[in-house]
Each structure stands twice: as structure tokens, then as C-alpha cells.
Amino acid sequence: MRMRKKPNLIPRMERCAAIQIKDPETLQGKWLETFPGHRALHLEIGCGKGRFTADTAEQNPDMFLAAIEKVPDAMVVGMERVTDRGLTNVRFLDKDAVDLMRFFAPGEVSRIYINFPDPWKKSRQKKRRLTFPGFLAIYANLLPMGGEIWFKSDNDPLFEWSLEQFQSEGWLLREVTRDLHANGPVGVMTDYEAKFYEQGVTINRLVAVKTEDTKCELFPGMSTGSAPV
């Protein structure tokens, strides 16, 4: 669904400017040093309107969360949620996932959240899927051994396809379910997820763990993430 353009976007973004990182390249390898008092750095790719972002950060004050979103009209809603709650352990990045290795050092991120990404349904679009092997290689470089990807989707074909990609790329799969909320709500929900739950739509979820067998070689054209000099 296309996000409606907000005529007041700029002043709203300016009100929340303190929690947006516009030059994340300068923080590569220094996130927890720059924001001390947190035991781990987590990354959310495609945070949308930030319900999951704000709730996760609020429930885990000892964790620092970097939230990426390419659509400012959605991201500003998440920024306002975080600002209004006075949360200090979240920062937002208006960036693309293909460039993640420019923003984070190898092994710097302990967990990655990917919630309800665009399924890019056409076969020729598969390289855009956030669970495409090229992206999985980027995530593998960001995570330490034992680091995790938490992935949720309501799109059954995408989930089954993603399962195959994780397995072929050497990830260990845990907590695989095709009906996460079968016995009632589980964990923190996104806005879409809450709506899906009310409609009776089943939610797929898995946890993928980096192992010694996980493939880390980057695909041609993927960012190498060289730190700025």
C-alpha cells in the first residue's frame, strides 16, 4: 500500500530531529561507545510507523535499537511515538538495507528484526526481497557467531521461499511457526500485525541463527561497508 504524502512532514521530522541519525557512516563500529549504558545493539530493517520499534525499545531499556526505514512519511510516525514516550535507546535512519555495511562494523549487531517486508511477488523482483541471499550475506557480516535474525511475514509464499534461502545459506533455524498467535498474542506486534491478528490472518515467524556454516561472501554490487576516512 502506497503511503500518503504528509504535507506537514518536514516540521514533524524537525521536531524529532534529535533521534534521527543522518550520517551513520561516522558511527560504524562505535554505536555502543557513542550510546553507552546498553549491553547490545539491535537493528530493525523497515520499521514502518514504529509501533514495534517503540514497544521493543520500551520493554528492553538495556538494548539500543537502530531502526531503518526508506519512507519518511512512515518513519516520522515512529519517530513521534519514540519522542512522545521519552525513549532514549532508539535512533532512526532514513537509509537503504543494501548499504548496511557502511553503517555497522562486522559483528557489531547482535540481532536483526525483519517484520512484514515487501514480498516482491514477481520472480524477476526476487533480488529485492530482504531475505534474498545477497541480503542474508550482508546480515551475516553484521552479526557475530550466534547472532540472530527474527523474521515475520503474513505472506505464505514469501515465508516458504525465505525458509529455503536461510537453509541454503547455512543459517540454523529455530522457533519456526506458521501461526504465531494461534493461542493468543505473542510478543511485540507491528501495526500491520495487530490488524492482521484482528482479521484472523495467520502470521509466520522464524529465528535464524548465524553458525560456522553461514555464508558471508557478498554478492557483486553489494556494499563492502568500508569505513570513512
XYZ file of N, CA and C in Angstrom, residues 11-20 76 79-80 83:
42
model
N 8.193 19.830 9.116
C 8.183 20.281 10.523
C 8.069 19.141 11.527
N 7.363 18.084 11.162
C 7.250 16.940 12.063
C 8.601 16.239 12.195
N 9.318 16.100 11.081
C 10.649 15.495 11.130
C 11.595 16.361 11.953
N 11.496 17.662 11.795
C 12.373 18.580 12.529
C 12.125 18.502 14.030
N 10.876 18.280 14.419
C 10.557 18.177 15.852
C 11.229 16.964 16.490
N 11.467 15.937 15.663
C 12.060 14.696 16.165
C 13.515 14.528 15.720
N 14.119 15.592 15.250
C 15.449 15.502 14.642
C 16.491 14.902 15.572
N 16.315 15.050 16.876
C 17.311 14.572 17.835
C 17.472 13.059 17.815
N 16.473 12.332 17.313
C 16.579 10.872 17.319
C 16.768 10.300 15.913
N 17.147 11.155 14.972
C 17.465 10.675 13.625
C 18.973 10.796 13.381
N 8.351 9.024 10.212
C 8.073 10.139 11.111
C 7.067 9.746 12.186
N 9.066 7.971 14.766
C 9.878 8.948 15.492
C 9.041 9.688 16.527
N 7.819 10.025 16.162
C 6.945 10.721 17.103
C 6.556 9.813 18.263
N 9.618 9.726 20.509
C 9.808 11.033 21.144
C 8.770 11.277 22.227
